[in-house]
mmCIF file of N, CA and C in Angstrom:
data_model
loop_
_atom_site.group_PDB
_atom_site.id
_atom_site.type_symbol
_atom_site.label_atom_id
_atom_site.label_comp_id
_atom_site.label_asym_id
_atom_site.label_seq_id
_atom_site.Cartn_x
_atom_site.Cartn_y
_atom_site.Cartn_z
ATOM 1 N N MET A 19 112.638 104.801 99.398
ATOM 2 C CA MET A 19 111.546 103.861 99.465
ATOM 3 C C MET A 19 110.251 104.609 99.739
ATOM 4 N N GLU A 20 109.252 104.346 98.957
ATOM 5 C CA GLU A 20 107.973 105.022 99.102
ATOM 6 C C GLU A 20 107.086 104.311 100.105
ATOM 7 N N THR A 21 106.378 105.110 100.856
ATOM 8 C CA THR A 21 105.396 104.551 101.776
ATOM 9 C C THR A 21 104.082 104.314 101.026
ATOM 10 N N THR A 22 103.186 103.636 101.673
ATOM 11 C CA THR A 22 101.878 103.389 101.069
ATOM 12 C C THR A 22 101.135 104.699 100.849
ATOM 13 N N ALA A 23 101.256 105.622 101.792
ATOM 14 C CA ALA A 23 100.591 106.918 101.655
ATOM 15 C C ALA A 23 101.128 107.674 100.447
ATOM 16 N N GLN A 24 102.441 107.612 100.238
ATOM 17 C CA GLN A 24 103.026 108.285 99.082
ATOM 18 C C GLN A 24 102.498 107.706 97.779
ATOM 19 N N LYS A 25 102.301 106.407 97.733
ATOM 20 C CA LYS A 25 101.746 105.793 96.520
ATOM 21 C C LYS A 25 100.343 106.318 96.252
ATOM 22 N N TYR A 26 99.537 106.451 97.302
ATOM 23 C CA TYR A 26 98.190 106.993 97.140
ATOM 24 C C TYR A 26 98.232 108.447 96.681
ATOM 25 N N PHE A 27 99.148 109.227 97.243
ATOM 26 C CA PHE A 27 99.276 110.622 96.822
ATOM 27 C C PHE A 27 99.728 110.720 95.371
ATOM 28 N N HIS A 28 100.628 109.817 94.959
ATOM 29 C CA HIS A 28 101.080 109.811 93.572
ATOM 30 C C HIS A 28 99.924 109.504 92.637
ATOM 31 N N TRP A 29 99.169 108.475 92.953
ATOM 32 C CA TRP A 29 98.028 108.130 92.103
ATOM 33 C C TRP A 29 96.941 109.197 92.167
ATOM 34 N N GLY A 30 96.807 109.862 93.295
ATOM 35 C CA GLY A 30 95.871 110.984 93.396
ATOM 36 C C GLY A 30 96.280 112.144 92.506
ATOM 37 N N ALA A 31 97.581 112.401 92.444
ATOM 38 C CA ALA A 31 98.079 113.466 91.573
ATOM 39 C C ALA A 31 97.837 113.117 90.106
ATOM 40 N N ILE A 32 98.142 111.884 89.727
ATOM 41 C CA ILE A 32 97.920 111.464 88.338
ATOM 42 C C ILE A 32 96.429 111.539 88.000
ATOM 43 N N GLY A 33 95.606 110.983 88.860
ATOM 44 C CA GLY A 33 94.167 110.965 88.615
ATOM 45 C C GLY A 33 93.565 112.352 88.509
ATOM 46 N N SER A 34 93.969 113.245 89.398
ATOM 47 C CA SER A 34 93.403 114.588 89.356
ATOM 48 C C SER A 34 93.920 115.371 88.151
ATOM 49 N N LEU A 35 95.156 115.123 87.717
ATOM 50 C CA LEU A 35 95.677 115.799 86.527
ATOM 51 C C LEU A 35 94.928 115.335 85.275
ATOM 52 N N VAL A 36 94.725 114.048 85.150
ATOM 53 C CA VAL A 36 93.966 113.517 84.007
ATOM 54 C C VAL A 36 92.523 114.012 84.056
ATOM 55 N N THR A 37 91.933 114.023 85.239
ATOM 56 C CA THR A 37 90.567 114.520 85.399
ATOM 57 C C THR A 37 90.468 115.981 84.999
ATOM 58 N N LEU A 38 91.467 116.771 85.369
ATOM 59 C CA LEU A 38 91.459 118.188 85.021
ATOM 60 C C LEU A 38 91.567 118.381 83.510
ATOM 61 N N ILE A 39 92.381 117.577 82.845
ATOM 62 C CA ILE A 39 92.502 117.672 81.383
ATOM 63 C C ILE A 39 91.154 117.370 80.728
ATOM 64 N N VAL A 40 90.545 116.271 81.131
ATOM 65 C CA VAL A 40 89.242 115.882 80.566
ATOM 66 C C VAL A 40 88.189 116.935 80.897
ATOM 67 N N TRP A 41 88.208 117.430 82.117
ATOM 68 C CA TRP A 41 87.258 118.442 82.572
ATOM 69 C C TRP A 41 87.332 119.687 81.695
ATOM 70 N N CYS A 42 88.554 120.174 81.452
ATOM 71 C CA CYS A 42 88.735 121.390 80.648
ATOM 72 C C CYS A 42 88.270 121.180 79.208
ATOM 73 N N VAL A 43 88.596 120.028 78.639
ATOM 74 C CA VAL A 43 88.204 119.753 77.253
ATOM 75 C C VAL A 43 86.685 119.661 77.141
ATOM 76 N N LEU A 44 86.058 118.913 78.038
ATOM 77 C CA LEU A 44 84.601 118.782 77.986
ATOM 78 C C LEU A 44 83.899 120.118 78.242
ATOM 79 N N TRP A 45 84.433 120.880 79.160
ATOM 80 C CA TRP A 45 83.837 122.163 79.509
ATOM 81 C C TRP A 45 83.802 123.088 78.297
ATOM 82 N N GLU A 46 84.916 123.184 77.582
ATOM 83 C CA GLU A 46 85.018 124.154 76.500
ATOM 84 C C GLU A 46 84.548 123.630 75.146
ATOM 85 N N THR A 47 84.226 122.345 75.055
ATOM 86 C CA THR A 47 83.733 121.826 73.783
ATOM 87 C C THR A 47 82.261 121.445 73.843
ATOM 88 N N VAL A 48 81.825 120.825 74.923
ATOM 89 C CA VAL A 48 80.482 120.250 74.955
ATOM 90 C C VAL A 48 79.591 120.894 76.025
ATOM 91 N N LEU A 49 80.061 120.942 77.255
ATOM 92 C CA LEU A 49 79.176 121.270 78.377
ATOM 93 C C LEU A 49 78.743 122.739 78.426
ATOM 94 N N ALA A 50 79.704 123.657 78.400
ATOM 95 C CA ALA A 50 79.364 125.080 78.502
ATOM 96 C C ALA A 50 80.422 125.932 77.808
ATOM 97 N N PRO A 51 80.579 125.778 76.488
ATOM 98 C CA PRO A 51 81.597 126.579 75.790
ATOM 99 C C PRO A 51 81.218 128.060 75.768
ATOM 100 N N LEU A 52 82.222 128.910 75.608
ATOM 101 C CA LEU A 52 81.950 130.340 75.538
ATOM 102 C C LEU A 52 81.130 130.682 74.304
ATOM 103 N N LYS A 53 81.411 129.996 73.191
ATOM 104 C CA LYS A 53 80.659 130.187 71.953
ATOM 105 C C LYS A 53 79.994 128.862 71.590
ATOM 106 N N PRO A 54 78.817 128.899 71.018
ATOM 107 C CA PRO A 54 78.164 127.648 70.605
ATOM 108 C C PRO A 54 79.038 126.863 69.623
ATOM 109 N N GLY A 55 79.144 125.579 69.834
ATOM 110 C CA GLY A 55 79.965 124.739 68.973
ATOM 111 C C GLY A 55 81.393 124.579 69.470
ATOM 112 N N GLY A 56 81.742 125.218 70.567
ATOM 113 C CA GLY A 56 83.090 125.098 71.118
ATOM 114 C C GLY A 56 83.867 126.389 70.940
ATOM 115 N N SER A 57 84.949 126.510 71.672
ATOM 116 C CA SER A 57 85.766 127.721 71.579
ATOM 117 C C SER A 57 87.245 127.338 71.617
ATOM 118 N N TRP A 58 88.064 128.296 71.256
ATOM 119 C CA TRP A 58 89.516 128.088 71.273
ATOM 120 C C TRP A 58 90.046 127.963 72.699
ATOM 121 N N LEU A 59 89.224 128.270 73.670
ATOM 122 C CA LEU A 59 89.654 128.168 75.068
ATOM 123 C C LEU A 59 89.929 126.727 75.471
ATOM 124 N N VAL A 60 89.534 125.781 74.621
ATOM 125 C CA VAL A 60 89.841 124.374 74.883
ATOM 126 C C VAL A 60 91.352 124.141 74.901
ATOM 127 N N LEU A 61 92.098 125.035 74.277
ATOM 128 C CA LEU A 61 93.556 124.892 74.254
ATOM 129 C C LEU A 61 94.191 125.091 75.628
ATOM 130 N N LYS A 62 93.409 125.540 76.599
ATOM 131 C CA LYS A 62 93.957 125.673 77.958
ATOM 132 C C LYS A 62 94.335 124.324 78.547
ATOM 133 N N ALA A 63 93.805 123.252 77.982
ATOM 134 C CA ALA A 63 94.139 121.906 78.460
ATOM 135 C C ALA A 63 95.492 121.439 77.924
ATOM 136 N N ALA A 64 95.979 122.044 76.860
ATOM 137 C CA ALA A 64 97.234 121.600 76.242
ATOM 138 C C ALA A 64 98.447 121.690 77.183
ATOM 139 N N PRO A 65 98.624 122.785 77.942
ATOM 140 C CA PRO A 65 99.778 122.819 78.852
ATOM 141 C C PRO A 65 99.755 121.733 79.925
ATOM 142 N N LEU A 66 98.579 121.201 80.221
ATOM 143 C CA LEU A 66 98.479 120.145 81.224
ATOM 144 C C LEU A 66 98.994 118.810 80.700
ATOM 145 N N LEU A 67 99.086 118.681 79.379
ATOM 146 C CA LEU A 67 99.593 117.440 78.803
ATOM 147 C C LEU A 67 101.118 117.330 78.946
ATOM 148 N N LEU A 68 101.800 118.468 79.005
ATOM 149 C CA LEU A 68 103.268 118.460 79.082
ATOM 150 C C LEU A 68 103.810 117.749 80.326
ATOM 151 N N PRO A 69 103.285 118.022 81.519
ATOM 152 C CA PRO A 69 103.859 117.370 82.700
ATOM 153 C C PRO A 69 103.296 115.984 82.991
ATOM 154 N N LEU A 70 102.356 115.516 82.197
ATOM 155 C CA LEU A 70 101.684 114.252 82.497
ATOM 156 C C LEU A 70 102.660 113.082 82.591
ATOM 157 N N TYR A 71 103.596 112.983 81.658
ATOM 158 C CA TYR A 71 104.569 111.887 81.675
ATOM 159 C C TYR A 71 105.488 111.994 82.899
ATOM 160 N N GLY A 72 105.940 113.207 83.216
ATOM 161 C CA GLY A 72 106.814 113.397 84.376
ATOM 162 C C GLY A 72 106.126 113.084 85.693
ATOM 163 N N VAL A 73 104.858 113.433 85.787
ATOM 164 C CA VAL A 73 104.100 113.116 87.002
ATOM 165 C C VAL A 73 103.930 111.607 87.108
ATOM 166 N N TYR A 74 103.651 110.966 85.987
ATOM 167 C CA TYR A 74 103.494 109.510 85.995
ATOM 168 C C TYR A 74 104.799 108.821 86.411
ATOM 169 N N LYS A 75 105.933 109.341 85.952
ATOM 170 C CA LYS A 75 107.239 108.747 86.264
ATOM 171 C C LYS A 75 107.799 109.199 87.611
ATOM 172 N N ARG A 76 107.019 109.934 88.373
ATOM 173 C CA ARG A 76 107.411 110.395 89.715
ATOM 174 C C ARG A 76 108.612 111.333 89.696
ATOM 175 N N ASP A 77 108.722 112.148 88.679
ATOM 176 C CA ASP A 77 109.823 113.103 88.583
ATOM 177 C C ASP A 77 109.586 114.220 89.607
ATOM 178 N N ILE A 78 110.498 114.348 90.531
ATOM 179 C CA ILE A 78 110.348 115.305 91.633
ATOM 180 C C ILE A 78 110.240 116.728 91.097
ATOM 181 N N TYR A 79 111.128 117.077 90.167
ATOM 182 C CA TYR A 79 111.130 118.434 89.623
ATOM 183 C C TYR A 79 109.812 118.750 88.925
ATOM 184 N N THR A 80 109.279 117.799 88.157
ATOM 185 C CA THR A 80 108.001 118.020 87.463
ATOM 186 C C THR A 80 106.872 118.217 88.463
ATOM 187 N N LEU A 81 106.843 117.420 89.499
ATOM 188 C CA LEU A 81 105.809 117.581 90.517
ATOM 189 C C LEU A 81 105.927 118.927 91.224
ATOM 190 N N GLN A 82 107.155 119.406 91.409
ATOM 191 C CA GLN A 82 107.343 120.698 92.061
ATOM 192 C C GLN A 82 106.810 121.838 91.202
ATOM 193 N N TRP A 83 107.222 121.888 89.930
ATOM 194 C CA TRP A 83 106.796 123.036 89.127
ATOM 195 C C TRP A 83 105.320 122.949 88.736
ATOM 196 N N THR A 84 104.787 121.743 88.604
ATOM 197 C CA THR A 84 103.354 121.670 88.290
ATOM 198 C C THR A 84 102.490 122.055 89.484
ATOM 199 N N SER A 85 103.000 121.854 90.689
ATOM 200 C CA SER A 85 102.210 122.267 91.855
ATOM 201 C C SER A 85 102.069 123.791 91.905
ATOM 202 N N MET A 86 102.984 124.509 91.262
ATOM 203 C CA MET A 86 102.856 125.964 91.162
ATOM 204 C C MET A 86 102.079 126.368 89.913
ATOM 205 N N MET A 87 102.336 125.691 88.801
ATOM 206 C CA MET A 87 101.660 126.025 87.547
ATOM 207 C C MET A 87 100.158 125.773 87.639
ATOM 208 N N ILE A 88 99.772 124.761 88.365
ATOM 209 C CA ILE A 88 98.369 124.372 88.458
ATOM 210 C C ILE A 88 97.531 125.444 89.159
ATOM 211 N N LEU A 89 98.198 126.304 89.907
ATOM 212 C CA LEU A 89 97.471 127.363 90.610
ATOM 213 C C LEU A 89 96.860 128.370 89.641
ATOM 214 N N LEU A 90 97.378 128.461 88.416
ATOM 215 C CA LEU A 90 96.747 129.303 87.393
ATOM 216 C C LEU A 90 95.355 128.772 87.064
ATOM 217 N N TYR A 91 95.217 127.463 87.022
ATOM 218 C CA TYR A 91 93.919 126.850 86.754
ATOM 219 C C TYR A 91 92.981 127.038 87.937
ATOM 220 N N PHE A 92 93.540 127.056 89.134
ATOM 221 C CA PHE A 92 92.728 127.351 90.312
ATOM 222 C C PHE A 92 92.151 128.756 90.214
ATOM 223 N N ALA A 93 93.008 129.713 89.852
ATOM 224 C CA ALA A 93 92.555 131.099 89.726
ATOM 225 C C ALA A 93 91.476 131.219 88.650
ATOM 226 N N GLU A 94 91.680 130.546 87.522
ATOM 227 C CA GLU A 94 90.682 130.596 86.461
ATOM 228 C C GLU A 94 89.361 129.979 86.911
ATOM 229 N N GLY A 95 89.429 128.870 87.613
ATOM 230 C CA GLY A 95 88.218 128.225 88.103
ATOM 231 C C GLY A 95 87.452 129.090 89.080
ATOM 232 N N VAL A 96 88.160 129.740 89.979
ATOM 233 C CA VAL A 96 87.495 130.604 90.964
ATOM 234 C C VAL A 96 86.884 131.825 90.278
ATOM 235 N N VAL A 97 87.628 132.427 89.348
ATOM 236 C CA VAL A 97 87.104 133.607 88.657
ATOM 237 C C VAL A 97 85.868 133.252 87.843
ATOM 238 N N ARG A 98 85.938 132.155 87.113
ATOM 239 C CA ARG A 98 84.781 131.772 86.295
ATOM 240 C C ARG A 98 83.637 131.246 87.158
ATOM 241 N N GLY A 99 83.962 130.604 88.264
ATOM 242 C CA GLY A 99 82.909 130.167 89.175
ATOM 243 C C GLY A 99 82.183 131.342 89.799
ATOM 244 N N TRP A 100 82.910 132.395 90.052
ATOM 245 C CA TRP A 100 82.343 133.569 90.692
ATOM 246 C C TRP A 100 81.615 134.471 89.696
ATOM 247 N N SER A 101 82.129 134.545 88.462
ATOM 248 C CA SER A 101 81.629 135.575 87.557
ATOM 249 C C SER A 101 80.794 135.082 86.375
ATOM 250 N N ASP A 102 80.866 133.815 86.011
ATOM 251 C CA ASP A 102 80.098 133.343 84.856
ATOM 252 C C ASP A 102 78.605 133.426 85.140
ATOM 253 N N THR A 103 77.861 133.833 84.112
ATOM 254 C CA THR A 103 76.422 134.011 84.287
ATOM 255 C C THR A 103 75.673 132.687 84.152
ATOM 256 N N GLY A 104 76.159 131.794 83.313
ATOM 257 C CA GLY A 104 75.512 130.487 83.184
ATOM 258 C C GLY A 104 75.773 129.645 84.412
ATOM 259 N N SER A 105 74.732 129.093 84.977
ATOM 260 C CA SER A 105 74.920 128.352 86.228
ATOM 261 C C SER A 105 75.790 127.110 86.022
ATOM 262 N N LEU A 106 75.669 126.428 84.872
ATOM 263 C CA LEU A 106 76.502 125.258 84.621
ATOM 264 C C LEU A 106 77.966 125.655 84.504
ATOM 265 N N SER A 107 78.229 126.739 83.807
ATOM 266 C CA SER A 107 79.604 127.204 83.651
ATOM 267 C C SER A 107 80.212 127.597 85.004
ATOM 268 N N ALA A 108 79.415 128.211 85.845
ATOM 269 C CA ALA A 108 79.900 128.583 87.184
ATOM 270 C C ALA A 108 80.235 127.334 87.997
ATOM 271 N N TRP A 109 79.361 126.344 87.935
ATOM 272 C CA TRP A 109 79.631 125.107 88.668
ATOM 273 C C TRP A 109 80.857 124.389 88.116
ATOM 274 N N LEU A 110 81.037 124.448 86.809
ATOM 275 C CA LEU A 110 82.231 123.845 86.222
ATOM 276 C C LEU A 110 83.499 124.568 86.685
ATOM 277 N N GLY A 111 83.401 125.877 86.861
ATOM 278 C CA GLY A 111 84.532 126.647 87.386
ATOM 279 C C GLY A 111 84.898 126.225 88.797
ATOM 280 N N TRP A 112 83.879 126.082 89.638
ATOM 281 C CA TRP A 112 84.150 125.639 91.012
ATOM 282 C C TRP A 112 84.680 124.207 91.033
ATOM 283 N N GLY A 113 84.180 123.379 90.109
ATOM 284 C CA GLY A 113 84.694 122.010 90.010
ATOM 285 C C GLY A 113 86.155 121.982 89.602
ATOM 286 N N GLU A 114 86.516 122.868 88.672
ATOM 287 C CA GLU A 114 87.919 122.965 88.262
ATOM 288 C C GLU A 114 88.800 123.353 89.446
ATOM 289 N N ALA A 115 88.340 124.314 90.227
ATOM 290 C CA ALA A 115 89.107 124.740 91.406
ATOM 291 C C ALA A 115 89.259 123.591 92.404
ATOM 292 N N ALA A 116 88.218 122.791 92.566
ATOM 293 C CA ALA A 116 88.287 121.658 93.494
ATOM 294 C C ALA A 116 89.269 120.593 93.002
ATOM 295 N N ILE A 117 89.253 120.315 91.707
ATOM 296 C CA ILE A 117 90.193 119.327 91.151
ATOM 297 C C ILE A 117 91.624 119.805 91.320
ATOM 298 N N VAL A 118 91.845 121.084 91.112
ATOM 299 C CA VAL A 118 93.187 121.650 91.294
ATOM 300 C C VAL A 118 93.629 121.508 92.746
ATOM 301 N N CYS A 119 92.722 121.721 93.683
ATOM 302 C CA CYS A 119 93.068 121.565 95.101
ATOM 303 C C CYS A 119 93.492 120.130 95.400
ATOM 304 N N VAL A 120 92.795 119.172 94.819
ATOM 305 C CA VAL A 120 93.159 117.765 95.023
ATOM 306 C C VAL A 120 94.563 117.514 94.481
ATOM 307 N N TYR A 121 94.854 118.000 93.265
ATOM 308 C CA TYR A 121 96.181 117.802 92.694
ATOM 309 C C TYR A 121 97.249 118.451 93.577
ATOM 310 N N PHE A 122 97.010 119.686 93.979
ATOM 311 C CA PHE A 122 97.999 120.418 94.772
ATOM 312 C C PHE A 122 98.308 119.696 96.077
ATOM 313 N N VAL A 123 97.274 119.264 96.784
ATOM 314 C CA VAL A 123 97.471 118.565 98.057
ATOM 315 C C VAL A 123 98.220 117.251 97.838
ATOM 316 N N CYS A 124 97.816 116.487 96.824
ATOM 317 C CA CYS A 124 98.482 115.207 96.554
ATOM 318 C C CYS A 124 99.947 115.414 96.183
ATOM 319 N N ALA A 125 100.229 116.409 95.346
ATOM 320 C CA ALA A 125 101.610 116.661 94.929
ATOM 321 C C ALA A 125 102.468 117.095 96.119
ATOM 322 N N VAL A 126 101.952 118.003 96.919
ATOM 323 C CA VAL A 126 102.730 118.502 98.061
ATOM 324 C C VAL A 126 102.961 117.394 99.085
ATOM 325 N N LEU A 127 101.940 116.594 99.356
ATOM 326 C CA LEU A 127 102.110 115.521 100.336
ATOM 327 C C LEU A 127 103.006 114.408 99.793
ATOM 328 N N TYR A 128 103.003 114.189 98.482
ATOM 329 C CA TYR A 128 103.931 113.220 97.897
ATOM 330 C C TYR A 128 105.364 113.723 98.017
ATOM 331 N N LEU A 129 105.587 115.008 97.844
ATOM 332 C CA LEU A 129 106.933 115.581 97.856
ATOM 333 C C LEU A 129 107.477 115.843 99.264
ATOM 334 N N ARG A 130 106.631 115.842 100.268
ATOM 335 C CA ARG A 130 107.067 116.189 101.623
ATOM 336 C C ARG A 130 108.240 115.358 102.133
ATOM 337 N N PRO A 131 108.259 114.034 102.018
ATOM 338 C CA PRO A 131 109.424 113.273 102.500
ATOM 339 C C PRO A 131 110.718 113.613 101.750
ATOM 340 N N TYR A 132 110.608 113.911 100.473
ATOM 341 C CA TYR A 132 111.797 114.297 99.699
ATOM 342 C C TYR A 132 112.329 115.645 100.158
ATOM 343 N N LYS A 133 111.432 116.551 100.472
ATOM 344 C CA LYS A 133 111.840 117.859 100.976
ATOM 345 C C LYS A 133 112.529 117.718 102.333
ATOM 346 N N ARG A 134 111.990 116.876 103.195
ATOM 347 C CA ARG A 134 112.626 116.645 104.503
ATOM 348 C C ARG A 134 114.015 116.041 104.347
ATOM 349 N N ALA A 135 114.139 115.087 103.441
ATOM 350 C CA ALA A 135 115.443 114.450 103.211
ATOM 351 C C ALA A 135 116.450 115.457 102.666
ATOM 352 N N ALA A 136 116.003 116.338 101.785
ATOM 353 C CA ALA A 136 116.903 117.353 101.228
ATOM 354 C C ALA A 136 117.351 118.327 102.309
ATOM 355 N N LYS A 137 116.451 118.711 103.196
ATOM 356 C CA LYS A 137 116.819 119.606 104.295
ATOM 357 C C LYS A 137 117.818 118.933 105.234
ATOM 358 N N LYS A 138 117.590 117.656 105.497
ATOM 359 C CA LYS A 138 118.492 116.919 106.376
ATOM 360 C C LYS A 138 119.888 116.822 105.766
ATOM 361 N N MET A 139 119.951 116.525 104.477
ATOM 362 C CA MET A 139 121.251 116.438 103.806
ATOM 363 C C MET A 139 121.958 117.790 103.803
ATOM 364 N N ALA A 140 121.212 118.867 103.588
ATOM 365 C CA ALA A 140 121.811 120.204 103.596
ATOM 366 C C ALA A 140 122.334 120.550 104.982
ATOM 367 N N ARG A 141 121.579 120.186 105.999
ATOM 368 C CA ARG A 141 122.012 120.446 107.374
ATOM 369 C C ARG A 141 123.298 119.685 107.695
ATOM 370 N N GLU A 142 123.353 118.400 107.289
ATOM 371 C CA GLU A 142 124.554 117.592 107.529
ATOM 372 C C GLU A 142 125.755 118.156 106.784
ATOM 373 N N LEU A 143 125.543 118.622 105.562
ATOM 374 C CA LEU A 143 126.633 119.211 104.792
ATOM 375 C C LEU A 143 127.140 120.488 105.448
ATOM 376 N N LEU A 144 126.233 121.306 105.934
ATOM 377 C CA LEU A 144 126.646 122.525 106.626
ATOM 378 C C LEU A 144 127.396 122.199 107.911
ATOM 379 N N ASP A 145 126.968 121.173 108.615
ATOM 380 C CA ASP A 145 127.676 120.767 109.825
ATOM 381 C C ASP A 145 129.096 120.316 109.496
ATOM 382 N N LYS A 146 129.269 119.581 108.406
ATOM 383 C CA LYS A 146 130.602 119.142 107.998
ATOM 384 C C LYS A 146 131.475 120.327 107.605
ATOM 385 N N VAL A 147 130.901 121.284 106.930
ATOM 386 C CA VAL A 147 131.652 122.478 106.522
ATOM 387 C C VAL A 147 132.076 123.258 107.747
ATOM 388 N N LYS A 148 131.187 123.388 108.723
ATOM 389 C CA LYS A 148 131.513 124.127 109.951
ATOM 390 C C LYS A 148 132.638 123.444 110.712
ATOM 391 N N VAL A 149 132.586 122.119 110.785
ATOM 392 C CA VAL A 149 133.609 121.381 111.504
ATOM 393 C C VAL A 149 134.955 121.540 110.815
ATOM 394 N N ASN A 150 134.979 121.472 109.496
ATOM 395 C CA ASN A 150 136.230 121.583 108.748
ATOM 396 C C ASN A 150 136.801 122.990 108.773
ATOM 397 N N THR A 151 135.996 124.009 108.847
ATOM 398 C CA THR A 151 136.498 125.381 108.863
ATOM 399 C C THR A 151 136.929 125.809 110.265
ATOM 400 N N VAL A 152 136.406 125.199 111.313
ATOM 401 C CA VAL A 152 136.765 125.571 112.681
ATOM 402 C C VAL A 152 138.175 125.060 113.010
ATOM 403 N N LYS A 153 138.573 123.928 112.475
ATOM 404 C CA LYS A 153 139.885 123.351 112.802
ATOM 405 C C LYS A 153 141.020 124.150 112.283
#
C-alpha cells in the first residue's frame, strides 16, 4: 500500500523525467544548439524515453536502474554548465543537473519503503535458516 508521500514522489519522478526529455530536446534544437539549426546531440533524449512507461507503471526495477542511469545526465549538465561559453547554454546545463537531482531524490524516496521491506524479508529468511540449521 502506497502512502501519500510515495504518490507525490512517484508523480515527481514522472514529472521530472518528462521535463528532462523536453528540456534536452528544446536545448539541442531551439534554445542553444551546438550548431545553428540544431545538432545530433538531440538524440541524447532518446534513452530517456525507454524507461518512461516503466516509471509511469511504478516498476521497481525500472526506477532502480534509471536512478543510476540518470546520473550520466547529471554529469553532462554539470560539465556543460561549467564549461560552455554561451551563458544560455551554461544555464541550461545547470538546469539539467537540477532536474536530474529532482528525479533522483523522488525515485530514491519512492523506493525507500520497498528497500526496507526487502531487507526485512531477507532478515526473516536468514533467521529461519539459522533456526533450521541449529537444530
